């Protein structure tokens, strides 16, 4: 079993900043489509539909 890779705080901040910039670039009218495309690309890269479902539920918590 390979160890799970995680980001440190600096890595998370970098990803957050890149995501915020990309959402701004997509614009209000295309932001939802952009996020769906990004989620599908990341789900494919993850390669595990069950784990993706777990991530969806975690993201929905405390909205």
PDB file of N, CA, C and O in Angstrom:
ATOM      1  N   UNK A   1       0.844  -1.186   0.000  1.00  0.00           N
ATOM      2  CA  UNK A   1       0.000   0.000   0.000  1.00  0.00           C
ATOM      3  C   UNK A   1       0.885   1.244   0.000  1.00  0.00           C
ATOM      4  O   UNK A   1       1.782   1.370   0.816  1.00  0.00           O
ATOM      5  N   UNK A   2       0.624   2.176  -0.915  1.00  0.00           N
ATOM      6  CA  UNK A   2       1.425   3.391  -0.989  1.00  0.00           C
ATOM      7  C   UNK A   2       0.892   4.423  -0.007  1.00  0.00           C
ATOM      8  O   UNK A   2      -0.320   4.535   0.194  1.00  0.00           O
ATOM      9  N   UNK A   3       1.785   5.170   0.620  1.00  0.00           N
ATOM     10  CA  UNK A   3       1.334   6.197   1.567  1.00  0.00           C
ATOM     11  C   UNK A   3       0.565   7.309   0.848  1.00  0.00           C
ATOM     12  O   UNK A   3       0.830   7.623  -0.303  1.00  0.00           O
ATOM     13  N   UNK A   4      -0.387   7.872   1.564  1.00  0.00           N
ATOM     14  CA  UNK A   4      -1.187   8.965   1.021  1.00  0.00           C
ATOM     15  C   UNK A   4      -0.379  10.252   1.051  1.00  0.00           C
ATOM     16  O   UNK A   4       0.222  10.592   2.068  1.00  0.00           O
ATOM     17  N   UNK A   5      -0.364  10.951  -0.074  1.00  0.00           N
ATOM     18  CA  UNK A   5       0.301  12.246  -0.125  1.00  0.00           C
ATOM     19  C   UNK A   5      -0.664  13.318   0.368  1.00  0.00           C
ATOM     20  O   UNK A   5      -1.838  13.296   0.021  1.00  0.00           O
ATOM     21  N   UNK A   6      -0.167  14.243   1.156  1.00  0.00           N
ATOM     22  CA  UNK A   6      -0.958  15.382   1.597  1.00  0.00           C
ATOM     23  C   UNK A   6      -0.145  16.651   1.396  1.00  0.00           C
ATOM     24  O   UNK A   6       1.081  16.602   1.255  1.00  0.00           O
ATOM     25  N   UNK A   7      -0.843  17.757   1.399  1.00  0.00           N
ATOM     26  CA  UNK A   7      -0.182  19.054   1.265  1.00  0.00           C
ATOM     27  C   UNK A   7       0.046  19.660   2.637  1.00  0.00           C
ATOM     28  O   UNK A   7      -0.800  19.528   3.528  1.00  0.00           O
ATOM     29  N   UNK A   8       1.153  20.355   2.773  1.00  0.00           N
ATOM     30  CA  UNK A   8       1.357  21.127   3.994  1.00  0.00           C
ATOM     31  C   UNK A   8       0.576  22.436   3.878  1.00  0.00           C
ATOM     32  O   UNK A   8      -0.079  22.688   2.860  1.00  0.00           O
ATOM     33  N   UNK A   9       0.618  23.244   4.907  1.00  0.00           N
ATOM     34  CA  UNK A   9      -0.151  24.495   4.918  1.00  0.00           C
ATOM     35  C   UNK A   9       0.236  25.390   3.743  1.00  0.00           C
ATOM     36  O   UNK A   9      -0.632  25.959   3.074  1.00  0.00           O
ATOM     37  N   UNK A  10       1.510  25.509   3.468  1.00  0.00           N
ATOM     38  CA  UNK A  10       1.956  26.350   2.351  1.00  0.00           C
ATOM     39  C   UNK A  10       1.413  25.813   1.027  1.00  0.00           C
ATOM     40  O   UNK A  10       0.988  26.591   0.164  1.00  0.00           O
ATOM     41  N   UNK A  11       1.413  24.503   0.863  1.00  0.00           N
ATOM     42  CA  UNK A  11       0.866  23.909  -0.356  1.00  0.00           C
ATOM     43  C   UNK A  11      -0.619  24.161  -0.485  1.00  0.00           C
ATOM     44  O   UNK A  11      -1.111  24.458  -1.575  1.00  0.00           O
ATOM     45  N   UNK A  12      -1.359  24.028   0.629  1.00  0.00           N
ATOM     46  CA  UNK A  12      -2.793  24.314   0.608  1.00  0.00           C
ATOM     47  C   UNK A  12      -3.066  25.774   0.259  1.00  0.00           C
ATOM     48  O   UNK A  12      -3.996  26.082  -0.489  1.00  0.00           O
ATOM     49  N   UNK A  13      -2.262  26.677   0.804  1.00  0.00           N
ATOM     50  CA  UNK A  13      -2.429  28.101   0.495  1.00  0.00           C
ATOM     51  C   UNK A  13      -2.166  28.364  -0.983  1.00  0.00           C
ATOM     52  O   UNK A  13      -2.883  29.151  -1.612  1.00  0.00           O
ATOM     53  N   UNK A  14      -1.170  27.711  -1.554  1.00  0.00           N
ATOM     54  CA  UNK A  14      -0.867  27.861  -2.975  1.00  0.00           C
ATOM     55  C   UNK A  14      -2.034  27.381  -3.822  1.00  0.00           C
ATOM     56  O   UNK A  14      -2.451  28.050  -4.781  1.00  0.00           O
ATOM     57  N   UNK A  15      -2.586  26.207  -3.467  1.00  0.00           N
ATOM     58  CA  UNK A  15      -3.727  25.653  -4.204  1.00  0.00           C
ATOM     59  C   UNK A  15      -4.947  26.560  -4.062  1.00  0.00           C
ATOM     60  O   UNK A  15      -5.650  26.828  -5.040  1.00  0.00           O
ATOM     61  N   UNK A  16      -5.194  27.055  -2.856  1.00  0.00           N
ATOM     62  CA  UNK A  16      -6.329  27.944  -2.620  1.00  0.00           C
ATOM     63  C   UNK A  16      -6.212  29.202  -3.485  1.00  0.00           C
ATOM     64  O   UNK A  16      -7.191  29.619  -4.124  1.00  0.00           O
ATOM     65  N   UNK A  17      -5.032  29.801  -3.487  1.00  0.00           N
ATOM     66  CA  UNK A  17      -4.822  31.012  -4.287  1.00  0.00           C
ATOM     67  C   UNK A  17      -5.011  30.739  -5.773  1.00  0.00           C
ATOM     68  O   UNK A  17      -5.631  31.539  -6.486  1.00  0.00           O
ATOM     69  N   UNK A  18      -4.496  29.616  -6.253  1.00  0.00           N
ATOM     70  CA  UNK A  18      -4.643  29.261  -7.669  1.00  0.00           C
ATOM     71  C   UNK A  18      -6.110  29.022  -8.010  1.00  0.00           C
ATOM     72  O   UNK A  18      -6.586  29.440  -9.074  1.00  0.00           O
ATOM     73  N   UNK A  19      -6.837  28.361  -7.117  1.00  0.00           N
ATOM     74  CA  UNK A  19      -8.259  28.106  -7.342  1.00  0.00           C
ATOM     75  C   UNK A  19      -9.049  29.413  -7.372  1.00  0.00           C
ATOM     76  O   UNK A  19      -9.889  29.619  -8.261  1.00  0.00           O
ATOM     77  N   UNK A  20      -8.782  30.296  -6.434  1.00  0.00           N
ATOM     78  CA  UNK A  20      -9.486  31.585  -6.403  1.00  0.00           C
ATOM     79  C   UNK A  20      -9.220  32.381  -7.672  1.00  0.00           C
ATOM     80  O   UNK A  20     -10.143  32.971  -8.252  1.00  0.00           O
ATOM     81  N   UNK A  21      -7.981  32.372  -8.132  1.00  0.00           N
ATOM     82  CA  UNK A  21      -7.631  33.091  -9.360  1.00  0.00           C
ATOM     83  C   UNK A  21      -8.337  32.478 -10.565  1.00  0.00           C
ATOM     84  O   UNK A  21      -8.876  33.204 -11.416  1.00  0.00           O
ATOM     85  N   UNK A  22      -8.362  31.152 -10.642  1.00  0.00           N
ATOM     86  CA  UNK A  22      -9.007  30.476 -11.767  1.00  0.00           C
ATOM     87  C   UNK A  22     -10.516  30.731 -11.770  1.00  0.00           C
ATOM     88  O   UNK A  22     -11.115  30.931 -12.839  1.00  0.00           O
ATOM     89  N   UNK A  23     -11.147  30.747 -10.598  1.00  0.00           N
ATOM     90  CA  UNK A  23     -12.580  31.042 -10.512  1.00  0.00           C
ATOM     91  C   UNK A  23     -12.840  32.461 -11.010  1.00  0.00           C
ATOM     92  O   UNK A  23     -13.794  32.701 -11.756  1.00  0.00           O
ATOM     93  N   UNK A  24     -11.994  33.390 -10.614  1.00  0.00           N
ATOM     94  CA  UNK A  24     -12.119  34.766 -11.102  1.00  0.00           C
ATOM     95  C   UNK A  24     -11.950  34.837 -12.610  1.00  0.00           C
ATOM     96  O   UNK A  24     -12.681  35.553 -13.299  1.00  0.00           O
ATOM     97  N   UNK A  25     -10.992  34.082 -13.153  1.00  0.00           N
ATOM     98  CA  UNK A  25     -10.760  34.070 -14.594  1.00  0.00           C
ATOM     99  C   UNK A  25     -11.943  33.473 -15.342  1.00  0.00           C
ATOM    100  O   UNK A  25     -12.276  33.928 -16.442  1.00  0.00           O
ATOM    101  N   UNK A  26     -12.573  32.462 -14.764  1.00  0.00           N
ATOM    102  CA  UNK A  26     -13.728  31.828 -15.407  1.00  0.00           C
ATOM    103  C   UNK A  26     -14.906  32.794 -15.467  1.00  0.00           C
ATOM    104  O   UNK A  26     -15.695  32.757 -16.405  1.00  0.00           O
ATOM    105  N   UNK A  27     -15.014  33.657 -14.486  1.00  0.00           N
ATOM    106  CA  UNK A  27     -16.109  34.617 -14.447  1.00  0.00           C
ATOM    107  C   UNK A  27     -17.353  34.019 -13.798  1.00  0.00           C
ATOM    108  O   UNK A  27     -17.510  32.795 -13.710  1.00  0.00           O
ATOM    109  N   UNK A  28     -18.208  34.895 -13.345  1.00  0.00           N
ATOM    110  CA  UNK A  28     -19.406  34.492 -12.613  1.00  0.00           C
ATOM    111  C   UNK A  28     -20.281  33.539 -13.420  1.00  0.00           C
ATOM    112  O   UNK A  28     -20.819  32.575 -12.884  1.00  0.00           O
ATOM    113  N   UNK A  29     -20.416  33.782 -14.714  1.00  0.00           N
ATOM    114  CA  UNK A  29     -21.299  32.957 -15.552  1.00  0.00           C
ATOM    115  C   UNK A  29     -20.751  31.558 -15.810  1.00  0.00           C
ATOM    116  O   UNK A  29     -21.525  30.636 -16.085  1.00  0.00           O
ATOM    117  N   UNK A  30     -19.431  31.377 -15.741  1.00  0.00           N
ATOM    118  CA  UNK A  30     -18.814  30.087 -16.060  1.00  0.00           C
ATOM    119  C   UNK A  30     -18.187  29.395 -14.851  1.00  0.00           C
ATOM    120  O   UNK A  30     -17.643  28.295 -14.991  1.00  0.00           O
ATOM    121  N   UNK A  31     -18.268  30.002 -13.670  1.00  0.00           N
ATOM    122  CA  UNK A  31     -17.605  29.453 -12.483  1.00  0.00           C
ATOM    123  C   UNK A  31     -18.124  28.059 -12.143  1.00  0.00           C
ATOM    124  O   UNK A  31     -17.334  27.158 -11.821  1.00  0.00           O
ATOM    125  N   UNK A  32     -19.433  27.847 -12.214  1.00  0.00           N
ATOM    126  CA  UNK A  32     -19.988  26.536 -11.873  1.00  0.00           C
ATOM    127  C   UNK A  32     -19.494  25.462 -12.844  1.00  0.00           C
ATOM    128  O   UNK A  32     -19.089  24.376 -12.422  1.00  0.00           O
ATOM    129  N   UNK A  33     -19.510  25.759 -14.135  1.00  0.00           N
ATOM    130  CA  UNK A  33     -19.018  24.812 -15.133  1.00  0.00           C
ATOM    131  C   UNK A  33     -17.535  24.525 -14.908  1.00  0.00           C
ATOM    132  O   UNK A  33     -17.090  23.378 -14.976  1.00  0.00           O
ATOM    133  N   UNK A  34     -16.762  25.557 -14.629  1.00  0.00           N
ATOM    134  CA  UNK A  34     -15.340  25.379 -14.352  1.00  0.00           C
ATOM    135  C   UNK A  34     -15.131  24.426 -13.176  1.00  0.00           C
ATOM    136  O   UNK A  34     -14.310  23.507 -13.239  1.00  0.00           O
ATOM    137  N   UNK A  35     -15.886  24.616 -12.083  1.00  0.00           N
ATOM    138  CA  UNK A  35     -15.724  23.772 -10.900  1.00  0.00           C
ATOM    139  C   UNK A  35     -16.116  22.321 -11.171  1.00  0.00           C
ATOM    140  O   UNK A  35     -15.481  21.396 -10.659  1.00  0.00           O
ATOM    141  N   UNK A  36     -17.152  22.115 -11.986  1.00  0.00           N
ATOM    142  CA  UNK A  36     -17.539  20.749 -12.356  1.00  0.00           C
ATOM    143  C   UNK A  36     -16.426  20.097 -13.169  1.00  0.00           C
ATOM    144  O   UNK A  36     -16.040  18.944 -12.915  1.00  0.00           O
ATOM    145  N   UNK A  37     -15.885  20.818 -14.144  1.00  0.00           N
ATOM    146  CA  UNK A  37     -14.801  20.272 -14.960  1.00  0.00           C
ATOM    147  C   UNK A  37     -13.582  19.952 -14.098  1.00  0.00           C
ATOM    148  O   UNK A  37     -12.957  18.895 -14.251  1.00  0.00           O
ATOM    149  N   UNK A  38     -13.260  20.840 -13.178  1.00  0.00           N
ATOM    150  CA  UNK A  38     -12.126  20.619 -12.283  1.00  0.00           C
ATOM    151  C   UNK A  38     -12.358  19.392 -11.407  1.00  0.00           C
ATOM    152  O   UNK A  38     -11.450  18.559 -11.238  1.00  0.00           O
ATOM    153  N   UNK A  39     -13.563  19.254 -10.874  1.00  0.00           N
ATOM    154  CA  UNK A  39     -13.878  18.094 -10.036  1.00  0.00           C
ATOM    155  C   UNK A  39     -13.750  16.795 -10.829  1.00  0.00           C
ATOM    156  O   UNK A  39     -13.205  15.800 -10.321  1.00  0.00           O
ATOM    157  N   UNK A  40     -14.241  16.780 -12.059  1.00  0.00           N
ATOM    158  CA  UNK A  40     -14.146  15.572 -12.876  1.00  0.00           C
ATOM    159  C   UNK A  40     -12.698  15.240 -13.232  1.00  0.00           C
ATOM    160  O   UNK A  40     -12.305  14.067 -13.213  1.00  0.00           O
ATOM    161  N   UNK A  41     -11.909  16.244 -13.543  1.00  0.00           N
ATOM    162  CA  UNK A  41     -10.489  16.017 -13.820  1.00  0.00           C
ATOM    163  C   UNK A  41      -9.778  15.444 -12.595  1.00  0.00           C
ATOM    164  O   UNK A  41      -8.970  14.512 -12.697  1.00  0.00           O
ATOM    165  N   UNK A  42     -10.090  15.985 -11.423  1.00  0.00           N
ATOM    166  CA  UNK A  42      -9.457  15.499 -10.202  1.00  0.00           C
ATOM    167  C   UNK A  42      -9.961  14.117  -9.805  1.00  0.00           C
ATOM    168  O   UNK A  42      -9.198  13.301  -9.299  1.00  0.00           O
ATOM    169  N   UNK A  43     -11.236  13.832 -10.046  1.00  0.00           N
ATOM    170  CA  UNK A  43     -11.770  12.491  -9.778  1.00  0.00           C
ATOM    171  C   UNK A  43     -11.068  11.468 -10.660  1.00  0.00           C
ATOM    172  O   UNK A  43     -10.709  10.376 -10.192  1.00  0.00           O
ATOM    173  N   UNK A  44     -10.868  11.810 -11.912  1.00  0.00           N
ATOM    174  CA  UNK A  44     -10.175  10.907 -12.827  1.00  0.00           C
ATOM    175  C   UNK A  44      -8.728  10.687 -12.378  1.00  0.00           C
ATOM    176  O   UNK A  44      -8.233   9.565 -12.388  1.00  0.00           O
ATOM    177  N   UNK A  45      -8.064  11.745 -11.961  1.00  0.00           N
ATOM    178  CA  UNK A  45      -6.682  11.633 -11.488  1.00  0.00           C
ATOM    179  C   UNK A  45      -6.617  10.818 -10.193  1.00  0.00           C
ATOM    180  O   UNK A  45      -5.673  10.053  -9.986  1.00  0.00           O
ATOM    181  N   UNK A  46      -7.634  10.953  -9.351  1.00  0.00           N
ATOM    182  CA  UNK A  46      -7.701  10.200  -8.104  1.00  0.00           C
ATOM    183  C   UNK A  46      -7.875   8.714  -8.385  1.00  0.00           C
ATOM    184  O   UNK A  46      -7.270   7.867  -7.713  1.00  0.00           O
ATOM    185  N   UNK A  47      -8.699   8.400  -9.364  1.00  0.00           N
ATOM    186  CA  UNK A  47      -8.876   7.020  -9.781  1.00  0.00           C
ATOM    187  C   UNK A  47      -9.656   6.148  -8.820  1.00  0.00           C
ATOM    188  O   UNK A  47      -9.542   4.920  -8.861  1.00  0.00           O
ATOM    189  N   UNK A  48     -10.467   6.762  -7.952  1.00  0.00           N
ATOM    190  CA  UNK A  48     -11.217   5.995  -6.947  1.00  0.00           C
ATOM    191  C   UNK A  48     -12.544   6.700  -6.700  1.00  0.00           C
ATOM    192  O   UNK A  48     -12.599   7.700  -5.982  1.00  0.00           O
ATOM    193  N   UNK A  49     -13.623   6.159  -7.301  1.00  0.00           N
ATOM    194  CA  UNK A  49     -14.937   6.794  -7.188  1.00  0.00           C
ATOM    195  C   UNK A  49     -15.423   6.832  -5.739  1.00  0.00           C
ATOM    196  O   UNK A  49     -16.053   7.814  -5.321  1.00  0.00           O
ATOM    197  N   UNK A  50     -15.134   5.799  -4.980  1.00  0.00           N
ATOM    198  CA  UNK A  50     -15.554   5.781  -3.581  1.00  0.00           C
ATOM    199  C   UNK A  50     -14.880   6.855  -2.758  1.00  0.00           C
ATOM    200  O   UNK A  50     -15.527   7.528  -1.944  1.00  0.00           O
ATOM    201  N   UNK A  51     -13.585   7.027  -2.968  1.00  0.00           N
ATOM    202  CA  UNK A  51     -12.858   8.076  -2.256  1.00  0.00           C
ATOM    203  C   UNK A  51     -13.354   9.451  -2.683  1.00  0.00           C
ATOM    204  O   UNK A  51     -13.492  10.355  -1.858  1.00  0.00           O
ATOM    205  N   UNK A  52     -13.663   9.597  -3.975  1.00  0.00           N
ATOM    206  CA  UNK A  52     -14.214  10.868  -4.442  1.00  0.00           C
ATOM    207  C   UNK A  52     -15.537  11.169  -3.734  1.00  0.00           C
ATOM    208  O   UNK A  52     -15.785  12.303  -3.335  1.00  0.00           O
ATOM    209  N   UNK A  53     -16.384  10.154  -3.566  1.00  0.00           N
ATOM    210  CA  UNK A  53     -17.658  10.330  -2.842  1.00  0.00           C
ATOM    211  C   UNK A  53     -17.399  10.798  -1.409  1.00  0.00           C
ATOM    212  O   UNK A  53     -18.109  11.666  -0.893  1.00  0.00           O
ATOM    213  N   UNK A  54     -16.380  10.237  -0.775  1.00  0.00           N
ATOM    214  CA  UNK A  54     -16.028  10.664   0.577  1.00  0.00           C
ATOM    215  C   UNK A  54     -15.598  12.128   0.599  1.00  0.00           C
ATOM    216  O   UNK A  54     -15.955  12.886   1.503  1.00  0.00           O
ATOM    217  N   UNK A  55     -14.857  12.528  -0.410  1.00  0.00           N
ATOM    218  CA  UNK A  55     -14.426  13.928  -0.503  1.00  0.00           C
ATOM    219  C   UNK A  55     -15.618  14.852  -0.711  1.00  0.00           C
ATOM    220  O   UNK A  55     -15.673  15.948  -0.144  1.00  0.00           O
ATOM    221  N   UNK A  56     -16.580  14.407  -1.538  1.00  0.00           N
ATOM    222  CA  UNK A  56     -17.799  15.206  -1.734  1.00  0.00           C
ATOM    223  C   UNK A  56     -18.514  15.433  -0.411  1.00  0.00           C
ATOM    224  O   UNK A  56     -18.925  16.563  -0.100  1.00  0.00           O
ATOM    225  N   UNK A  57     -18.681  14.364   0.344  1.00  0.00           N
ATOM    226  CA  UNK A  57     -19.377  14.486   1.626  1.00  0.00           C
ATOM    227  C   UNK A  57     -18.613  15.388   2.594  1.00  0.00           C
ATOM    228  O   UNK A  57     -19.206  16.214   3.297  1.00  0.00           O
ATOM    229  N   UNK A  58     -17.296  15.263   2.618  1.00  0.00           N
ATOM    230  CA  UNK A  58     -16.480  16.117   3.495  1.00  0.00           C
ATOM    231  C   UNK A  58     -16.620  17.584   3.113  1.00  0.00           C
ATOM    232  O   UNK A  58     -16.715  18.458   3.975  1.00  0.00           O
ATOM    233  N   UNK A  59     -16.670  17.860   1.811  1.00  0.00           N
ATOM    234  CA  UNK A  59     -16.799  19.243   1.343  1.00  0.00           C
ATOM    235  C   UNK A  59     -18.178  19.821   1.670  1.00  0.00           C
ATOM    236  O   UNK A  59     -18.311  21.031   1.857  1.00  0.00           O
ATOM    237  N   UNK A  60     -19.195  18.956   1.712  1.00  0.00           N
ATOM    238  CA  UNK A  60     -20.558  19.422   2.029  1.00  0.00           C
ATOM    239  C   UNK A  60     -20.753  19.708   3.517  1.00  0.00           C
ATOM    240  O   UNK A  60     -21.662  20.465   3.870  1.00  0.00           O
ATOM    241  N   UNK A  61     -19.916  19.117   4.359  1.00  0.00           N
ATOM    242  CA  UNK A  61     -20.062  19.319   5.797  1.00  0.00           C
ATOM    243  C   UNK A  61     -19.888  20.780   6.166  1.00  0.00           C
ATOM    244  O   UNK A  61     -18.945  21.440   5.706  1.00  0.00           O
ATOM    245  N   UNK A  62     -20.778  21.271   6.968  1.00  0.00           N
ATOM    246  CA  UNK A  62     -20.691  22.618   7.560  1.00  0.00           C
ATOM    247  C   UNK A  62     -20.646  23.750   6.533  1.00  0.00           C
ATOM    248  O   UNK A  62     -19.965  24.740   6.739  1.00  0.00           O
ATOM    249  N   UNK A  63     -21.360  23.602   5.429  1.00  0.00           N
ATOM    250  CA  UNK A  63     -21.436  24.700   4.457  1.00  0.00           C
ATOM    251  C   UNK A  63     -22.272  25.828   5.020  1.00  0.00           C
ATOM    252  O   UNK A  63     -23.171  25.660   5.762  1.00  0.00           O
TER     253      UNK A  63
END
